[in-house]
């Protein structure tokens, strides 16, 4: 096997394996919290849904990509490609939408009381979480419905123009207009949500800076408040997303300007677009006390079993 292909395969294997494992651990920890406490806080509910979307993204994109790089052929037929690409597009869209939803929710939560309207908005937000999830699923299922129409299993070694070669599947747009319209629609949606999350995260940072002295005095006396810790986690998640989103879209814009996309460029875009799904659960684990507590309890329980 070529050295470059081996390096790409190992990179995708590590990214997918470690990322999927971390997302699964966080999801199991939140399931334990839900079973033991009978409810999740709104922030934890959004985070758990984000983790589920990221896990689905890695399984539908990273896993088949890794197998294809290691020489496994004929992984999927046309129907399989349509299902996998559709689920990948939905999970990728949910990842950006839920990160945006998380930042907006946290911005409203940490904002100071601004009269009865703000008070009512804060009271209504937790009630809107589940309907918000349903709306995002339905919206993205509708927006991404075009993706399966162009997805087919690889026919031979020749790749037509305006085709994204994913290795395990081809996304054949057939003409330049369909290719550009699809790419522009995805870019506009992503940039809109990223703009909203940047605005809300900037608002959070302004509030934290404005109340810096008060936050520092509270930290010295009793540690960071739950809202402050959650706000910092949200801001870090947004920064992480924006970094990889920027790299992803620089490559995507380049891909829209050429008729025949080199496989190495497509692989680079896939790798960077999946980095957020792989790294975000580690950030959640390091900053969320509930997740840490569940993981420590599990580890302690296993140690007790080994001793006995």
Short mmCIF file of C-alpha atoms in Angstrom, two decimals:
data_model
loop_
_atom_site.label_atom_id
_atom_site.label_comp_id
_atom_site.label_asym_id
_atom_site.label_seq_id
_atom_site.Cartn_x
_atom_site.Cartn_y
_atom_site.Cartn_z
CA UNK A 1 0.00 0.00 0.00
CA UNK A 2 1.23 3.51 -0.85
CA UNK A 3 2.69 5.41 2.12
CA UNK A 4 0.42 8.43 1.56
CA UNK A 5 -2.68 6.20 1.49
CA UNK A 6 -1.49 4.43 4.65
CA UNK A 7 -1.02 7.74 6.47
CA UNK A 8 -4.49 8.90 5.41
CA UNK A 9 -6.02 5.58 6.44
CA UNK A 10 -4.40 5.62 9.89
CA UNK A 11 -5.40 9.28 10.37
CA UNK A 12 -9.04 8.54 9.57
CA UNK A 13 -8.97 5.39 11.70
CA UNK A 14 -7.69 7.28 14.75
CA UNK A 15 -10.06 10.19 14.19
CA UNK A 16 -13.11 7.98 13.71
CA UNK A 17 -12.25 5.40 16.38
CA UNK A 18 -11.31 7.81 19.16
CA UNK A 19 -14.05 10.30 18.24
CA UNK A 20 -16.80 7.67 18.10
CA UNK A 21 -15.63 6.14 21.40
CA UNK A 22 -15.57 9.54 23.15
CA UNK A 23 -19.02 10.49 21.81
CA UNK A 24 -20.42 7.10 22.87
CA UNK A 25 -18.98 7.52 26.39
CA UNK A 26 -20.52 11.00 26.75
CA UNK A 27 -23.86 9.75 25.41
CA UNK A 28 -23.86 6.83 27.89
CA UNK A 29 -22.99 9.22 30.73
CA UNK A 30 -25.91 11.48 29.83
CA UNK A 31 -28.17 8.42 29.63
CA UNK A 32 -27.08 7.52 33.17
CA UNK A 33 -27.82 11.08 34.33
CA UNK A 34 -31.26 10.92 32.75
CA UNK A 35 -32.06 7.56 34.36
CA UNK A 36 -30.79 8.58 37.79
CA UNK A 37 -32.16 12.14 37.91
CA UNK A 38 -35.21 11.61 35.62
CA UNK A 39 -34.33 14.77 33.68
CA UNK A 40 -31.56 16.64 31.91
CA UNK A 41 -30.91 20.35 32.21
CA UNK A 42 -31.61 22.24 28.97
CA UNK A 43 -27.88 22.70 28.33
CA UNK A 44 -27.19 18.99 28.91
CA UNK A 45 -30.14 18.04 26.69
CA UNK A 46 -28.69 20.09 23.81
CA UNK A 47 -25.18 18.74 24.43
CA UNK A 48 -26.40 15.13 24.47
CA UNK A 49 -28.25 15.70 21.19
CA UNK A 50 -25.12 17.30 19.72
CA UNK A 51 -23.07 14.28 20.79
CA UNK A 52 -25.60 11.95 19.13
CA UNK A 53 -25.39 13.94 15.87
CA UNK A 54 -21.57 13.91 15.97
CA UNK A 55 -21.53 10.15 16.61
CA UNK A 56 -23.84 9.59 13.64
CA UNK A 57 -21.60 11.85 11.51
CA UNK A 58 -18.48 9.84 12.31
CA UNK A 59 -20.19 6.48 11.71
CA UNK A 60 -21.67 7.50 8.35
CA UNK A 61 -18.65 9.37 7.01
CA UNK A 62 -15.46 8.48 8.85
CA UNK A 63 -16.07 4.73 9.09
CA UNK A 64 -16.74 4.03 5.37
CA UNK A 65 -14.02 6.51 4.38
CA UNK A 66 -11.51 4.61 6.52
CA UNK A 67 -12.53 1.24 5.08
CA UNK A 68 -12.27 2.60 1.53
CA UNK A 69 -8.78 3.97 2.18
CA UNK A 70 -7.64 0.54 3.40
CA UNK A 71 -8.69 -1.00 0.09
CA UNK A 72 -12.16 -2.33 0.86
CA UNK A 73 -14.22 -2.08 -2.32
CA UNK A 74 -17.91 -2.42 -3.14
CA UNK A 75 -18.90 -1.38 0.38
CA UNK A 76 -22.30 -0.01 -0.65
CA UNK A 77 -24.70 -0.27 -3.56
CA UNK A 78 -26.69 2.68 -4.90
CA UNK A 79 -29.36 2.40 -2.20
CA UNK A 80 -26.75 2.11 0.54
CA UNK A 81 -24.93 5.19 -0.76
CA UNK A 82 -28.14 7.19 -0.79
CA UNK A 83 -28.96 6.24 2.83
CA UNK A 84 -25.43 6.83 4.16
CA UNK A 85 -24.93 10.16 2.36
CA UNK A 86 -28.39 11.34 3.46
CA UNK A 87 -27.70 10.48 7.11
CA UNK A 88 -24.28 12.12 6.90
CA UNK A 89 -25.70 15.34 5.46
CA UNK A 90 -28.41 15.44 8.16
CA UNK A 91 -25.97 14.79 10.99
CA UNK A 92 -23.51 17.39 9.67
CA UNK A 93 -26.31 19.96 9.43
CA UNK A 94 -27.54 19.08 12.92
CA UNK A 95 -24.03 19.55 14.29
CA UNK A 96 -23.88 23.19 13.23
CA UNK A 97 -27.54 23.85 14.08
CA UNK A 98 -27.28 22.38 17.59
CA UNK A 99 -24.03 24.24 18.32
CA UNK A 100 -25.83 27.42 17.26
CA UNK A 101 -28.86 26.50 19.38
CA UNK A 102 -26.57 25.88 22.36
CA UNK A 103 -24.85 29.26 22.03
CA UNK A 104 -28.15 31.16 21.67
CA UNK A 105 -29.68 29.35 24.66
CA UNK A 106 -26.65 30.09 26.81
CA UNK A 107 -26.56 33.74 25.72
CA UNK A 108 -30.17 34.20 26.84
CA UNK A 109 -29.54 32.26 30.07
CA UNK A 110 -26.60 34.40 31.21
CA UNK A 111 -28.08 37.72 30.10
CA UNK A 112 -29.14 39.96 32.98
CA UNK A 113 -32.82 40.45 33.68
CA UNK A 114 -34.16 42.99 31.22
CA UNK A 115 -37.75 43.34 32.28
CA UNK A 116 -40.79 41.06 32.02
CA UNK A 117 -40.18 40.16 28.35
CA UNK A 118 -36.72 38.75 29.07
CA UNK A 119 -38.03 36.96 32.15
CA UNK A 120 -40.78 35.32 30.09
CA UNK A 121 -38.28 34.35 27.39
CA UNK A 122 -36.00 32.70 29.95
CA UNK A 123 -38.95 30.83 31.44
CA UNK A 124 -40.13 29.59 28.03
CA UNK A 125 -36.74 28.46 26.71
CA UNK A 126 -36.60 25.06 28.51
CA UNK A 127 -40.10 24.26 27.20
CA UNK A 128 -38.96 24.96 23.64
CA UNK A 129 -36.00 22.55 23.70
CA UNK A 130 -37.83 19.41 22.52
CA UNK A 131 -39.91 21.22 19.87
CA UNK A 132 -36.64 22.84 18.75
CA UNK A 133 -35.04 19.42 18.27
CA UNK A 134 -38.03 18.21 16.23
CA UNK A 135 -37.99 21.37 14.10
CA UNK A 136 -34.26 21.04 13.37
CA UNK A 137 -34.62 17.37 12.38
CA UNK A 138 -37.55 18.11 10.05
CA UNK A 139 -35.87 21.20 8.58
CA UNK A 140 -32.60 19.43 7.80
CA UNK A 141 -34.33 16.29 6.50
CA UNK A 142 -36.12 18.55 4.02
CA UNK A 143 -33.06 20.64 3.11
CA UNK A 144 -30.83 17.58 2.62
CA UNK A 145 -33.34 15.61 0.55
CA UNK A 146 -31.47 16.43 -2.69
CA UNK A 147 -28.26 14.70 -1.53
CA UNK A 148 -29.48 11.10 -2.12
CA UNK A 149 -30.62 11.97 -5.65
CA UNK A 150 -27.01 12.43 -6.79
CA UNK A 151 -25.43 9.61 -4.72
CA UNK A 152 -24.41 6.40 -6.49
CA UNK A 153 -22.01 3.53 -5.95
CA UNK A 154 -18.71 3.78 -7.89
CA UNK A 155 -19.15 2.32 -11.40
CA UNK A 156 -15.56 2.15 -12.62
CA UNK A 157 -12.26 3.95 -12.30
CA UNK A 158 -13.38 6.92 -14.43
CA UNK A 159 -14.90 9.86 -12.58
CA UNK A 160 -17.19 12.21 -14.57
CA UNK A 161 -16.84 15.99 -14.18
CA UNK A 162 -18.71 17.67 -11.31
CA UNK A 163 -18.52 14.51 -9.21
CA UNK A 164 -17.39 14.27 -5.61
CA UNK A 165 -15.36 11.10 -5.26
CA UNK A 166 -15.84 9.91 -1.67
CA UNK A 167 -14.08 6.62 -2.30
CA UNK A 168 -16.94 4.43 -1.15
CA UNK A 169 -19.57 6.47 -3.06
CA UNK A 170 -19.79 9.08 -5.79
CA UNK A 171 -21.95 12.19 -5.63
CA UNK A 172 -22.56 12.91 -9.31
CA UNK A 173 -24.12 16.35 -9.89
CA UNK A 174 -24.11 15.79 -13.69
CA UNK A 175 -23.72 19.49 -14.55
CA UNK A 176 -22.03 22.63 -13.29
CA UNK A 177 -25.30 24.36 -12.31
CA UNK A 178 -26.42 21.57 -9.95
CA UNK A 179 -22.89 21.36 -8.53
CA UNK A 180 -22.64 25.08 -7.75
CA UNK A 181 -26.24 25.47 -6.51
CA UNK A 182 -25.84 22.55 -4.08
CA UNK A 183 -22.51 23.85 -2.80
CA UNK A 184 -23.80 27.42 -2.46
CA UNK A 185 -26.93 26.30 -0.59
CA UNK A 186 -24.88 24.33 1.93
CA UNK A 187 -22.42 27.21 2.36
CA UNK A 188 -25.19 29.81 2.89
CA UNK A 189 -26.91 27.64 5.50
CA UNK A 190 -23.67 26.99 7.35
CA UNK A 191 -22.51 30.62 7.26
CA UNK A 192 -25.91 31.79 8.55
CA UNK A 193 -25.79 29.51 11.59
CA UNK A 194 -22.11 30.23 12.21
CA UNK A 195 -22.86 33.97 12.10
CA UNK A 196 -25.59 33.54 14.72
CA UNK A 197 -23.38 31.43 16.99
CA UNK A 198 -20.52 33.93 16.70
CA UNK A 199 -22.87 36.78 17.61
CA UNK A 200 -24.30 34.97 20.63
CA UNK A 201 -20.85 33.83 21.77
CA UNK A 202 -19.54 37.38 21.45
CA UNK A 203 -22.48 38.52 23.58
CA UNK A 204 -21.58 35.91 26.22
CA UNK A 205 -17.94 37.06 26.27
CA UNK A 206 -19.01 40.70 26.65
CA UNK A 207 -21.25 39.80 29.60
CA UNK A 208 -18.51 37.74 31.28
CA UNK A 209 -16.00 40.56 30.80
CA UNK A 210 -18.47 43.21 32.01
CA UNK A 211 -19.12 41.26 35.20
CA UNK A 212 -15.50 40.12 35.59
CA UNK A 213 -14.98 41.45 39.09
CA UNK A 214 -18.16 39.87 40.37
CA UNK A 215 -17.31 36.54 38.73
CA UNK A 216 -13.81 36.61 40.23
CA UNK A 217 -15.14 37.26 43.73
CA UNK A 218 -17.61 34.40 43.42
CA UNK A 219 -14.86 32.13 42.11
CA UNK A 220 -12.65 32.90 45.10
CA UNK A 221 -15.41 32.20 47.58
CA UNK A 222 -17.26 29.20 46.15
CA UNK A 223 -15.87 28.38 42.71
CA UNK A 224 -17.30 29.08 39.30
CA UNK A 225 -21.07 29.14 39.04
CA UNK A 226 -22.78 26.51 36.93
CA UNK A 227 -23.86 29.16 34.40
CA UNK A 228 -20.31 30.52 34.11
CA UNK A 229 -18.84 27.05 33.51
CA UNK A 230 -21.54 26.26 30.94
CA UNK A 231 -20.97 29.60 29.18
CA UNK A 232 -17.24 28.97 28.93
CA UNK A 233 -17.82 25.47 27.55
CA UNK A 234 -20.22 26.85 24.93
CA UNK A 235 -17.76 29.56 23.87
CA UNK A 236 -14.96 26.97 23.56
CA UNK A 237 -17.20 24.69 21.48
CA UNK A 238 -18.08 27.59 19.18
CA UNK A 239 -14.40 28.55 18.76
CA UNK A 240 -13.55 24.91 18.02
CA UNK A 241 -16.33 24.68 15.45
CA UNK A 242 -15.41 27.96 13.75
CA UNK A 243 -11.75 26.95 13.38
CA UNK A 244 -12.55 23.68 11.61
CA UNK A 245 -15.49 25.26 9.77
CA UNK A 246 -13.11 27.87 8.33
CA UNK A 247 -10.65 25.23 7.08
CA UNK A 248 -13.48 23.08 5.75
CA UNK A 249 -15.06 25.91 3.77
CA UNK A 250 -11.79 27.24 2.36
CA UNK A 251 -11.32 23.80 0.82
CA UNK A 252 -15.00 23.64 -0.20
CA UNK A 253 -14.83 27.00 -2.02
CA UNK A 254 -11.78 25.74 -3.91
CA UNK A 255 -13.67 22.55 -4.83
CA UNK A 256 -16.51 24.62 -6.29
CA UNK A 257 -14.08 26.30 -8.70
CA UNK A 258 -12.84 23.10 -10.35
CA UNK A 259 -14.69 20.50 -12.40
CA UNK A 260 -12.49 17.56 -11.34
CA UNK A 261 -11.71 17.52 -7.62
CA UNK A 262 -8.42 15.74 -6.74
CA UNK A 263 -9.05 12.86 -4.29
CA UNK A 264 -6.49 14.20 -1.82
CA UNK A 265 -8.38 17.52 -1.61
CA UNK A 266 -11.70 15.74 -1.02
CA UNK A 267 -10.05 13.61 1.69
CA UNK A 268 -8.62 16.71 3.39
CA UNK A 269 -12.03 18.34 3.49
CA UNK A 270 -13.62 15.22 4.95
CA UNK A 271 -10.92 15.00 7.61
CA UNK A 272 -11.22 18.62 8.74
CA UNK A 273 -15.03 18.62 8.56
CA UNK A 274 -15.04 15.63 10.95
CA UNK A 275 -12.50 17.09 13.41
CA UNK A 276 -15.17 18.96 15.39
CA UNK A 277 -17.18 15.76 15.87
CA UNK A 278 -14.00 14.02 17.11
CA UNK A 279 -12.64 16.73 19.43
CA UNK A 280 -15.83 18.21 20.91
CA UNK A 281 -16.65 15.23 23.21
CA UNK A 282 -13.21 15.51 24.83
CA UNK A 283 -13.93 19.18 25.52
CA UNK A 284 -17.31 18.26 27.03
CA UNK A 285 -15.70 15.57 29.21
CA UNK A 286 -13.01 17.94 30.48
CA UNK A 287 -15.46 20.73 31.35
CA UNK A 288 -18.61 18.91 32.52
CA UNK A 289 -18.60 17.78 36.16
CA UNK A 290 -21.58 15.45 35.68
CA UNK A 291 -19.82 13.52 32.92
CA UNK A 292 -16.59 13.34 34.93
CA UNK A 293 -18.48 12.06 37.98
CA UNK A 294 -20.16 9.27 35.99
CA UNK A 295 -16.87 8.23 34.42
CA UNK A 296 -15.08 8.21 37.80
CA UNK A 297 -17.90 6.16 39.35
CA UNK A 298 -17.68 3.64 36.53
CA UNK A 299 -13.90 3.39 36.88
CA UNK A 300 -14.15 3.02 40.67
CA UNK A 301 -16.79 0.32 40.30
CA UNK A 302 -14.61 -1.65 37.91
CA UNK A 303 -11.64 -1.35 40.30
CA UNK A 304 -13.76 -2.69 43.17
CA UNK A 305 -14.85 -5.66 41.05
CA UNK A 306 -11.24 -6.43 40.15
CA UNK A 307 -10.17 -6.29 43.81
CA UNK A 308 -12.99 -8.56 44.91
#
